[in-house]
Coordinates of C-alpha atoms and ligand atoms in Angstrom, one line a residue:
X108 CA 42.0 42.7 -0.6
X109 CA 41.3 39.2 -2.0
X110 CA 44.8 38.1 -1.4
X111 CA 44.7 39.3 2.2
X112 CA 41.4 37.6 2.9
X113 CA 42.4 34.3 1.4
X114 CA 45.6 34.1 3.3
X115 CA 43.8 34.8 6.5
X116 CA 41.4 32.0 5.8
X117 CA 44.3 29.7 5.2
X118 CA 45.7 30.6 8.6
X119 CA 42.4 30.1 10.2
X120 CA 42.1 26.7 8.4
X121 CA 45.4 25.7 9.7
X122 CA 44.7 26.8 13.2
X123 CA 41.3 25.2 13.4
X124 CA 41.8 22.2 11.1
X125 CA 45.1 21.4 12.8
X126 CA 43.5 21.1 16.2
X127 CA 41.9 17.7 16.3
X128 CA 39.8 18.2 19.5
X129 CA 36.1 18.2 18.6
X130 CA 35.0 21.2 20.6
X131 CA 32.0 22.8 19.1
X132 CA 33.2 26.2 20.3
X133 CA 35.3 26.6 17.1
X134 CA 32.5 26.9 14.7
X135 CA 30.5 28.8 17.1
X136 CA 33.3 31.2 17.6
X137 CA 33.4 31.8 13.9
X138 CA 29.7 32.4 13.7
X139 CA 29.3 34.2 16.9
X140 CA 30.4 37.5 15.7
X141 CA 32.8 37.9 18.5
X142 CA 35.5 36.2 16.6
X143 CA 37.2 38.2 13.7
X144 CA 36.9 35.0 11.6
X145 CA 33.3 35.7 11.0
X146 CA 34.0 38.9 9.0
X147 CA 36.6 37.0 7.2
X148 CA 34.5 34.1 6.1
X149 CA 31.6 36.3 5.2
X150 CA 33.9 38.4 3.1
X151 CA 35.3 35.4 1.3
X152 CA 31.8 34.1 0.7
X153 CA 30.8 37.3 -0.9
X154 CA 33.8 37.3 -3.1
X155 CA 33.3 33.6 -3.9
X156 CA 29.7 34.1 -4.7
X157 CA 30.7 36.6 -7.3
X158 CA 33.1 34.2 -9.0
X159 CA 31.9 30.6 -8.7
X160 CA 29.4 28.3 -7.0
X161 CA 29.9 27.9 -3.3
X162 CA 31.0 24.4 -3.3
X163 CA 34.1 25.1 -5.4
X164 CA 35.1 28.3 -3.6
X165 CA 37.9 28.7 -1.3
X166 CA 35.7 29.6 1.7
X167 CA 33.7 26.4 1.9
X168 CA 36.7 24.2 1.4
X169 CA 38.2 25.7 4.4
X170 CA 35.0 25.5 6.3
X171 CA 35.1 21.8 5.6
X172 CA 38.1 21.4 7.7
X173 CA 36.5 23.3 10.5
X174 CA 33.4 21.1 10.2
X175 CA 35.5 18.0 10.0
X176 CA 37.0 18.9 13.3
X177 CA 33.5 19.4 14.7
X178 CA 32.0 16.2 13.3
X179 CA 35.1 14.1 13.8
X180 CA 33.4 11.0 12.3
X181 CA 30.5 11.2 14.7
X182 CA 27.2 11.5 12.8
X183 CA 25.3 12.7 15.9
X184 CA 27.4 15.8 15.9
X185 CA 25.9 16.9 12.6
X186 CA 22.9 18.1 14.5
X187 CA 25.1 20.4 16.5
X188 CA 26.7 21.8 13.4
X189 CA 23.2 22.4 12.0
X190 CA 22.3 24.2 15.1
X191 CA 25.3 26.4 14.9
X192 CA 24.7 27.0 11.2
X193 CA 21.4 28.5 12.1
X194 CA 23.3 31.3 13.8
X195 CA 25.2 32.2 10.6
X196 CA 24.2 35.6 9.5
X197 CA 24.0 35.2 5.7
X198 CA 22.4 32.6 3.6
X199 CA 25.6 32.2 1.7
X200 CA 27.4 31.1 4.9
X201 CA 24.6 28.8 5.8
X202 CA 24.8 27.2 2.4
X203 CA 28.5 26.7 2.7
X204 CA 28.2 25.1 6.1
X205 CA 25.4 22.7 5.0
X206 CA 27.4 21.7 1.9
X207 CA 30.6 21.2 3.9
X208 CA 28.7 19.2 6.4
X209 CA 27.2 16.9 3.7
X210 CA 30.7 16.4 2.3
X211 CA 31.9 15.4 5.7
X212 CA 29.0 13.1 6.5
X213 CA 29.6 11.1 3.3
X214 CA 33.0 10.1 4.7
X215 CA 31.3 8.4 7.7
X216 CA 30.1 4.8 7.8
X217 CA 26.6 5.9 8.8
X218 CA 26.0 7.1 5.3
X219 CA 24.9 3.5 4.6
X220 CA 22.1 3.8 7.2
X221 CA 18.9 5.0 5.5
X222 CA 17.4 5.9 8.9
X223 CA 20.3 8.3 9.6
X224 CA 19.9 9.8 6.1
X225 CA 16.1 10.2 6.6
X226 CA 16.7 12.0 9.9
X227 CA 19.3 14.3 8.4
X228 CA 17.0 15.1 5.5
X229 CA 14.3 15.9 8.0
X230 CA 16.6 18.2 9.9
X231 CA 17.6 20.0 6.7
X232 CA 14.0 20.3 5.6
X233 CA 13.2 22.0 8.8
X234 CA 15.8 24.7 8.2
X235 CA 15.5 27.7 6.1
X236 CA 17.9 28.5 3.3
X237 CA 19.0 25.0 2.5
X238 CA 19.9 24.9 -1.2
X239 CA 17.3 22.8 -3.1
X240 CA 20.0 20.8 -5.0
X241 CA 21.6 19.8 -1.7
X242 CA 18.3 18.7 -0.3
X243 CA 17.6 16.7 -3.5
X244 CA 21.0 15.1 -3.3
X245 CA 20.5 14.0 0.3
X246 CA 17.1 12.7 -0.6
X247 CA 18.4 10.7 -3.5
X248 CA 21.1 9.2 -1.4
X249 CA 18.4 8.3 1.2
X250 CA 16.3 6.7 -1.5
X251 CA 19.2 4.7 -3.0
X252 CA 20.4 3.4 0.4
X253 CA 16.9 2.4 1.4
X254 CA 16.4 0.5 -1.9
X255 CA 19.7 -1.3 -1.3
X256 CA 18.6 -2.3 2.2
X257 CA 15.1 -3.4 1.2
X258 CA 16.6 -5.5 -1.6
X259 CA 18.0 -7.9 0.9
X260 CA 14.9 -10.1 1.4
X261 CA 14.5 -10.5 -2.4
X262 CA 17.8 -12.2 -2.7
X263 CA 17.0 -15.1 -0.4
X264 CA 14.9 -18.2 -1.2
X265 CA 13.7 -18.4 2.4
X266 CA 10.4 -16.6 3.0
X267 CA 10.6 -16.9 6.7
X268 CA 14.1 -15.2 7.1
X269 CA 13.9 -12.3 9.4
X270 CA 15.5 -8.9 8.4
X271 CA 15.4 -6.6 11.5
X272 CA 16.9 -3.6 9.7
X273 CA 14.4 -3.9 6.8
X274 CA 11.6 -4.1 9.3
X275 CA 12.9 -1.1 11.2
X276 CA 13.1 0.9 8.0
X277 CA 9.6 0.0 6.9
X278 CA 8.3 0.7 10.3
X279 CA 9.9 4.1 10.3
X280 CA 8.6 4.8 6.8
X281 CA 5.0 4.4 8.1
X282 CA 5.5 7.8 9.7
X283 CA 6.6 9.5 6.4
X284 CA 4.7 10.5 3.4
X285 CA 3.9 7.7 0.9
X286 CA 5.9 9.6 -1.7
X287 CA 9.1 8.5 0.0
X288 CA 8.1 4.9 -0.3
X289 CA 7.0 5.4 -3.9
X290 CA 10.5 6.6 -4.8
X291 CA 12.2 3.9 -2.8
X292 CA 10.1 1.2 -4.4
X293 CA 10.9 2.4 -7.9
X294 CA 14.6 2.2 -7.1
X295 CA 14.1 -1.1 -5.4
X296 CA 12.3 -2.6 -8.4
X297 CA 15.1 -1.4 -10.7
X298 CA 17.6 -3.3 -8.4
X299 CA 15.7 -6.6 -7.8
X300 CA 14.0 -7.1 -11.1
X301 CA 17.5 -6.9 -12.7
X302 CA 18.7 -9.9 -10.7
X303 CA 15.6 -11.9 -9.7
X304 CA 12.8 -13.3 -11.8
X305 CA 9.7 -11.2 -11.9
X306 CA 7.6 -14.0 -10.5
X307 CA 9.9 -14.4 -7.5
X308 CA 9.8 -10.7 -6.8
X309 CA 6.0 -10.7 -6.9
X310 CA 5.8 -13.7 -4.6
X311 CA 8.1 -12.0 -2.2
X312 CA 5.7 -9.1 -2.0
X313 CA 3.0 -11.5 -1.1
X314 CA 4.9 -12.4 2.0
X315 CA 6.9 -9.4 3.3
X316 CA 6.1 -8.0 6.8
X317 CA 5.2 -4.5 6.0
X318 CA 2.0 -2.5 6.7
X319 CA -1.1 -3.1 4.6
X320 CA -0.7 0.3 3.1
X321 CA 2.9 -0.3 2.1
X322 CA 2.1 -3.7 0.7
X323 CA -0.9 -2.3 -1.2
X324 CA 1.2 0.5 -2.7
X325 CA 4.1 -1.9 -3.5
X326 CA 1.9 -4.4 -5.3
X327 CA 0.1 -1.7 -7.3
X328 CA 3.3 -0.1 -8.2
X329 CA 4.9 -3.4 -9.2
X330 CA 1.9 -4.0 -11.4
X331 CA 2.8 -0.9 -13.5
X332 CA 6.3 -2.1 -14.3
X333 CA 7.0 -3.2 -17.8
X334 CA 8.5 -6.5 -16.6
X335 CA 4.9 -7.4 -15.4
X336 CA 3.4 -6.8 -18.8
X337 CA 5.6 -9.5 -20.2
X338 CA 5.0 -12.1 -17.6
X339 CA 1.5 -13.7 -17.3
X340 CA 2.4 -15.9 -14.4
X341 CA 3.8 -12.9 -12.4
X342 CA 0.6 -11.0 -13.1
X343 CA -1.5 -13.9 -11.8
X344 CA 0.6 -14.1 -8.7
X345 CA 0.2 -10.3 -8.2
X346 CA -3.6 -10.7 -8.5
X347 CA -3.4 -13.2 -5.7
X348 CA -1.3 -10.8 -3.6
X349 CA -3.9 -8.1 -4.1
X350 CA -6.8 -10.4 -3.1
X351 CA -4.9 -11.5 0.0
X352 CA -4.6 -7.8 1.0
X353 CA -8.2 -7.2 0.2
X354 CA -9.3 -10.0 2.5
X355 CA -7.5 -8.7 5.6
X356 CA -9.9 -7.4 8.2
X357 CA -7.8 -4.3 8.6
X358 CA -7.7 -3.5 4.9
X359 CA -10.7 -1.2 4.9
X360 CA -10.1 0.6 8.2
X361 CA -6.3 1.0 7.7
X362 CA -5.7 1.6 4.0
X363 CA -6.5 5.0 2.6
X364 CA -9.6 5.2 0.3
X365 CA -7.7 6.4 -2.8
X366 CA -5.3 3.5 -2.6
X367 CA -8.1 1.1 -2.0
X368 CA -9.9 2.3 -5.1
X369 CA -6.8 1.7 -7.1
X370 CA -6.7 -1.8 -5.8
X371 CA -10.4 -2.4 -6.6
X372 CA -9.8 -1.1 -10.1
X373 CA -7.5 -4.1 -10.7
X374 CA -10.1 -6.7 -9.8
X375 CA -12.2 -8.6 -12.3
X376 CA -15.6 -7.0 -13.0
X377 CA -17.9 -8.9 -10.7
X378 CA -15.6 -8.7 -7.7
X379 CA -14.9 -5.0 -8.3
X380 CA -18.6 -4.1 -8.3
X381 CA -18.9 -5.9 -4.9
X382 CA -16.5 -3.3 -3.5
X383 CA -17.3 -0.2 -5.4
X384 CA -21.0 -0.2 -6.1
X385 CA -23.5 1.2 -3.7
X386 CA -26.0 -1.4 -4.7
X387 CA -25.6 -4.6 -6.7
X388 CA -27.9 -7.0 -8.6
X389 CA -27.2 -10.7 -8.9
X390 CA -28.1 -12.0 -12.3
X391 CA -28.0 -15.2 -14.4
X392 CA -24.7 -15.2 -16.4
X393 CA -26.4 -15.9 -19.8
X394 CA -30.0 -14.8 -19.2
X395 CA -30.3 -11.0 -18.9
X396 CA -33.9 -11.4 -17.7
X397 CA -33.3 -13.6 -14.6
X398 CA -32.5 -11.6 -11.4
X399 CA -32.3 -12.8 -7.9
X400 CA -35.0 -11.4 -5.6
X401 CA -38.0 -12.4 -3.5
X402 CA -40.4 -14.7 -5.2
X403 CA -43.8 -13.4 -6.3
X404 CA -45.8 -15.4 -3.7
X405 CA -43.5 -16.8 -1.1
X406 CA -40.6 -15.6 1.0
X407 CA -38.3 -17.9 -0.9
X408 CA -35.8 -16.3 -3.3
X409 CA -36.4 -16.7 -7.1
X410 CA -34.8 -15.7 -10.4
X411 CA -37.3 -13.1 -11.6
X412 CA -37.8 -10.9 -14.6
X413 CA -35.6 -7.8 -14.7
X414 CA -36.8 -5.2 -12.2
X415 CA -33.8 -3.2 -11.1
X416 CA -35.7 -1.7 -8.1
X417 CA -36.6 -5.1 -6.6
X418 CA -33.3 -6.7 -7.5
X419 CA -31.1 -4.1 -6.0
X420 CA -29.2 -5.1 -2.8
X421 CA -26.9 -3.2 -0.5
X422 CA -23.7 -5.1 0.1
X423 CA -22.4 -5.5 3.6
X424 CA -18.9 -6.8 4.2
X425 CA -17.6 -8.6 7.3
X426 CA -15.3 -11.3 8.5
X427 CA -16.3 -14.6 10.0
X428 CA -16.7 -18.3 9.4
X429 CA -14.2 -20.8 10.6
X430 CA -11.2 -19.1 9.0
X431 CA -12.3 -15.5 9.7
X432 CA -12.5 -14.9 5.9
X433 CA -14.1 -12.0 4.1
X434 CA -17.9 -12.5 3.6
X435 CA -20.8 -10.6 2.2
X436 CA -24.4 -10.0 3.2
X437 CA -27.1 -8.8 0.7
X438 CA -29.7 -6.4 2.1
X439 CA -32.7 -5.7 0.0
X440 CA -32.7 -2.0 -1.1
X441 CA -36.4 -2.5 -2.0
X442 CA -37.8 -4.2 1.1
X443 CA -35.4 -2.4 3.4
X444 CA -35.6 -5.0 6.1
X445 CA -34.7 -8.3 4.5
X446 CA -31.5 -10.2 3.6
X447 CA -30.9 -13.1 1.3
X448 CA -30.7 -15.9 3.9
X449 CA -29.7 -19.5 3.7
X450 CA -31.3 -21.9 6.2
X451 CA -28.7 -24.5 7.3
X452 CA -28.9 -27.9 5.6
X453 CA -26.1 -30.4 5.6
X454 CA -26.1 -31.3 1.9
X455 CA -24.6 -34.7 2.7
X456 CA -26.2 -36.2 -0.4
X457 CA -24.7 -35.4 -3.8
X458 CA -26.1 -36.1 -7.2
X459 CA -27.6 -34.3 -10.1
X460 CA -31.1 -34.0 -8.7
X461 CA -30.2 -33.3 -5.1
X462 CA -31.0 -29.7 -4.4
X463 CA -32.3 -27.9 -1.3
X464 CA -34.7 -25.0 -1.4
X465 CA -33.4 -23.2 1.6
X466 CA -32.8 -19.7 0.4
X467 CA -35.2 -17.1 1.8
X468 CA -35.8 -13.4 2.1
X469 CA -35.6 -12.8 5.8
X470 CA -35.0 -10.1 8.4
X471 CA -32.0 -11.8 9.9
X472 CA -28.5 -11.1 8.4
X473 CA -26.8 -14.0 6.7
X474 CA -23.3 -14.1 5.3
X475 CA -22.1 -15.5 1.9
X476 CA -18.7 -16.3 0.6
X477 CA -18.2 -15.0 -2.9
X478 CA -15.5 -16.4 -5.2
X479 CA -14.6 -14.8 -8.4
X480 CA -14.5 -17.3 -11.3
X481 CA -11.6 -17.2 -13.8
X482 CA -13.8 -16.8 -16.9
X483 CA -16.0 -14.2 -15.3
X484 CA -18.9 -14.4 -12.9
X485 CA -18.9 -15.6 -9.3
X486 CA -19.8 -18.6 -7.2
X487 CA -21.7 -17.8 -4.0
X488 CA -21.2 -20.1 -1.0
X489 CA -22.7 -20.1 2.5
X490 CA -20.0 -18.4 4.6
X491 CA -20.5 -20.5 7.7
X492 CA -19.4 -23.8 6.2
X493 CA -18.8 -23.2 2.4
X494 CA -20.5 -26.5 1.9
X495 CA -23.5 -25.1 0.0
X496 CA -23.4 -23.2 -3.3
X497 CA -26.2 -21.1 -4.6
X498 CA -27.8 -22.2 -7.9
X499 CA -30.9 -21.7 -10.0
X500 CA -32.4 -21.8 -13.5
X501 CA -33.5 -25.5 -13.7
X502 CA -37.2 -25.5 -14.4
X503 CA -37.6 -28.9 -12.7
X504 CA -37.1 -27.2 -9.4
X505 CA -39.6 -24.3 -10.1
X506 CA -43.2 -24.1 -9.1
X507 CA -45.3 -22.2 -11.6
X508 CA -44.5 -18.5 -11.4
X509 CA -42.1 -19.3 -8.6
X510 CA -38.7 -19.8 -10.2
X511 CA -36.9 -20.8 -7.1
X512 CA -33.2 -20.6 -6.5
X513 CA -31.7 -23.5 -4.5
X514 CA -28.5 -24.8 -3.1
X515 CA -26.3 -27.7 -4.0
X516 CA -23.5 -29.4 -2.3
X517 CA -20.5 -27.2 -3.0
X518 CA -18.6 -30.1 -4.5
X519 CA -21.1 -30.2 -7.3
X520 CA -20.3 -26.7 -8.5
X521 CA -18.0 -27.9 -11.3
X522 CA -20.5 -30.3 -12.8
X523 CA -23.3 -27.7 -12.5
X524 CA -21.5 -24.6 -13.4
X525 CA -24.2 -23.1 -15.6
X526 CA -26.7 -23.4 -12.8
X527 CA -24.4 -22.1 -10.1
X528 CA -22.4 -19.2 -11.6
X529 CA -23.8 -15.7 -11.3
X530 CA -23.0 -12.3 -12.7
X531 CA -22.8 -9.2 -10.5
X532 CA -24.2 -5.9 -11.8
X533 CA -23.9 -2.4 -10.5
X534 CA -27.4 -1.3 -9.6
X535 CA -26.4 1.9 -7.7
X536 CA -28.4 4.1 -10.1
X537 CA -31.6 2.5 -9.2
X538 CA -33.5 4.6 -6.6
Ligands
NAG788 C1 35.4 23.4 24.7 O1 34.9 24.7 24.8 C2 34.6 25.1 26.1 C3 34.0 26.5 26.0 O2 32.9 26.5 25.1 C4 35.8 25.1 27.0 O3 35.4 25.4 28.3 C5 36.4 23.7 27.0 O4 37.6 23.7 27.7 C6 36.7 23.3 25.6 N1 37.1 21.9 25.6 C7 38.1 21.4 24.8 C8 38.4 20.0 24.9 O5 38.7 22.2 24.1
NAG789 C1 29.7 34.5 21.7 O1 29.6 35.9 21.9 C2 29.2 36.3 23.1 C3 29.1 37.8 23.2 O2 29.1 38.3 21.9 C4 30.2 35.8 24.2 O3 29.7 36.1 25.4 C5 30.3 34.3 24.1 O4 31.3 33.8 24.9 C6 30.7 33.9 22.6 N1 30.8 32.5 22.6 C7 31.7 31.8 22.0 C8 31.7 30.3 22.0 O5 32.6 32.4 21.4
NAG790 C1 5.1 -16.4 4.5 O1 5.9 -16.1 5.6 C2 5.5 -16.8 6.8 C3 6.5 -16.3 7.9 O2 6.6 -14.9 7.9 C4 5.6 -18.3 6.6 O3 5.1 -18.9 7.8 C5 4.7 -18.6 5.4 O4 4.8 -20.0 5.2 C6 5.1 -17.8 4.2 N1 4.2 -18.2 3.1 C7 4.7 -18.4 1.9 C8 3.7 -18.7 0.9 O5 5.9 -18.5 1.6
NAG791 C1 -27.3 -34.6 7.8 O1 -27.7 -35.6 6.9 C2 -27.5 -36.9 7.4 C3 -27.9 -37.9 6.3 O2 -28.8 -37.4 5.4 C4 -28.4 -37.1 8.6 O3 -28.2 -38.4 9.2 C5 -27.9 -36.1 9.7 O4 -28.7 -36.1 10.8 C6 -28.0 -34.7 9.1 N1 -27.5 -33.7 10.0 C7 -28.0 -32.5 10.3 C8 -27.3 -31.7 11.2 O5 -29.1 -32.2 9.8
NAG792 C1 -10.3 -23.1 6.5 O1 -8.9 -23.3 6.2 C2 -8.5 -24.6 6.2 C3 -7.0 -24.6 6.0 O2 -6.6 -23.7 5.1 C4 -9.2 -25.3 5.0 O3 -8.9 -26.6 4.9 C5 -10.7 -25.2 5.2 O4 -11.4 -25.7 4.1 C6 -11.1 -23.7 5.4 N1 -12.5 -23.7 5.8 C7 -13.4 -22.9 5.2 C8 -14.8 -23.0 5.6 O5 -13.1 -22.1 4.2
NAG793 C1 -29.1 -19.3 -16.2 O1 -30.0 -19.5 -17.3 C2 -29.8 -20.7 -18.0 C3 -30.7 -20.7 -19.1 O2 -32.0 -20.4 -18.7 C4 -30.0 -21.9 -17.0 O3 -29.7 -23.1 -17.7 C5 -29.1 -21.7 -15.8 O4 -29.3 -22.8 -14.9 C6 -29.2 -20.4 -15.2 N1 -28.2 -20.2 -14.1 C7 -28.5 -19.7 -13.0 C8 -27.4 -19.5 -12.0 O5 -29.6 -19.3 -12.7

């Protein structure tokens, strides 16, 4: 029986494989049930299944020649073969066709095109009875080819070079699960970190045209690589990339909350609290009993004794100023209708004693530009001009119980750092 079946298959193979016309009716005829070949193949498959895995059996090898005739070097015809395969009556025959098709596609040039592979993987995923190892194999090939393509921009010094295929792939990937990108990035990092310096790879990620989500994921994933742990300069550059992302107006609306939280977690303490706390307090860096809130007697802002209720402010974020940069407003959680507001002053004069008391508790919203300082703490500038910086703590500028805060010319920050650096505390727990 086996001998008879095998020789019939051989004949079939010769008959079909020998014909070079790419008419899909051949495979269909085999599958259709009207052709005697169907019984034959099924029979072989059953026998093969008893003896060895499908891919090494006689049946599929022969199928390959049938499928080669169908595909004939034309990737698009794979879709047709998949359609035909769906008519196969047994899972074994389907498996055999899928595997033979994959063998065949690997002979074509299009195997280098990740988009083609992604599409094929999608088609296979939509089908029933695709052997998981085959699916995994197609997926791994897709990941590897994608990484190879995405590596191109990393091997050029020019940051303005345009890579249309890279852009097309990244664009297409925005439609797929982030897991695909995660796998591709890992393969990509293996490739590029072996050839380029860690710093240059990081800098490239600061300037690649991809979606904010993709850039966020890439930078966060890069941060976890062992290469980064060994390279302080690269880590600093990566922090700059993250901050650049954070400051995009579309960052909050476009990037998924979980991913955003992962980015916030990488920020220095003060800055992180600005994004993650429901309410914040602004405090003197060294004096744990000096918090910013409304003065006891006037509507000016003072540094007052610790009173977490009065000191708690809701943070609002927005974009504005001349460069449309990220800015913050502080809305009193205690008074519920007042912001910390700076009245304009031009701070043209500089000098140790030149301060302006122009910081009030007012109903109008007012925006501040907050800059994280390297050693901890923040500097708080007026967002409109960044020419004034918020300072306090010098008793010469106080008035009895009223320990006013004040502003200085922003250029004086460095020489008055103690007076003009603030700590941000999480005051969310205060009700
Ligand atoms: C392909 O098959 C169809 C029937 O499905 C037939 O009419 C046609 O002549 C065939 N073409 C070639 C080139 O064999
Ligand atoms: C498939 O089978 C049907 C009937 O069983 C027949 O009408 C049709 O022509 C067959 N198609 C091919 C391509 O063999
Ligand atoms: C980033 O790329 C843009 C062009 O896409 C270019 O204008 C800009 O100078 C680059 N920035 C850096 C830091 O290389
Ligand atoms: C800024 O200060 C200078 C000198 O102190 C003064 O001449 C000028 O009118 C001021 N401008 C504004 C807008 O207050
Ligand atoms: C806006 O950007 C320009 C150029 O980068 C810079 O010189 C200027 O200081 C910025 N202005 C503010 C208010 O940040
Ligand atoms: C913080 O407190 C110290 C000591 O009282 C003072 O010298 C400094 O100016 C204060 N800084 C701020 C920002 O209030």
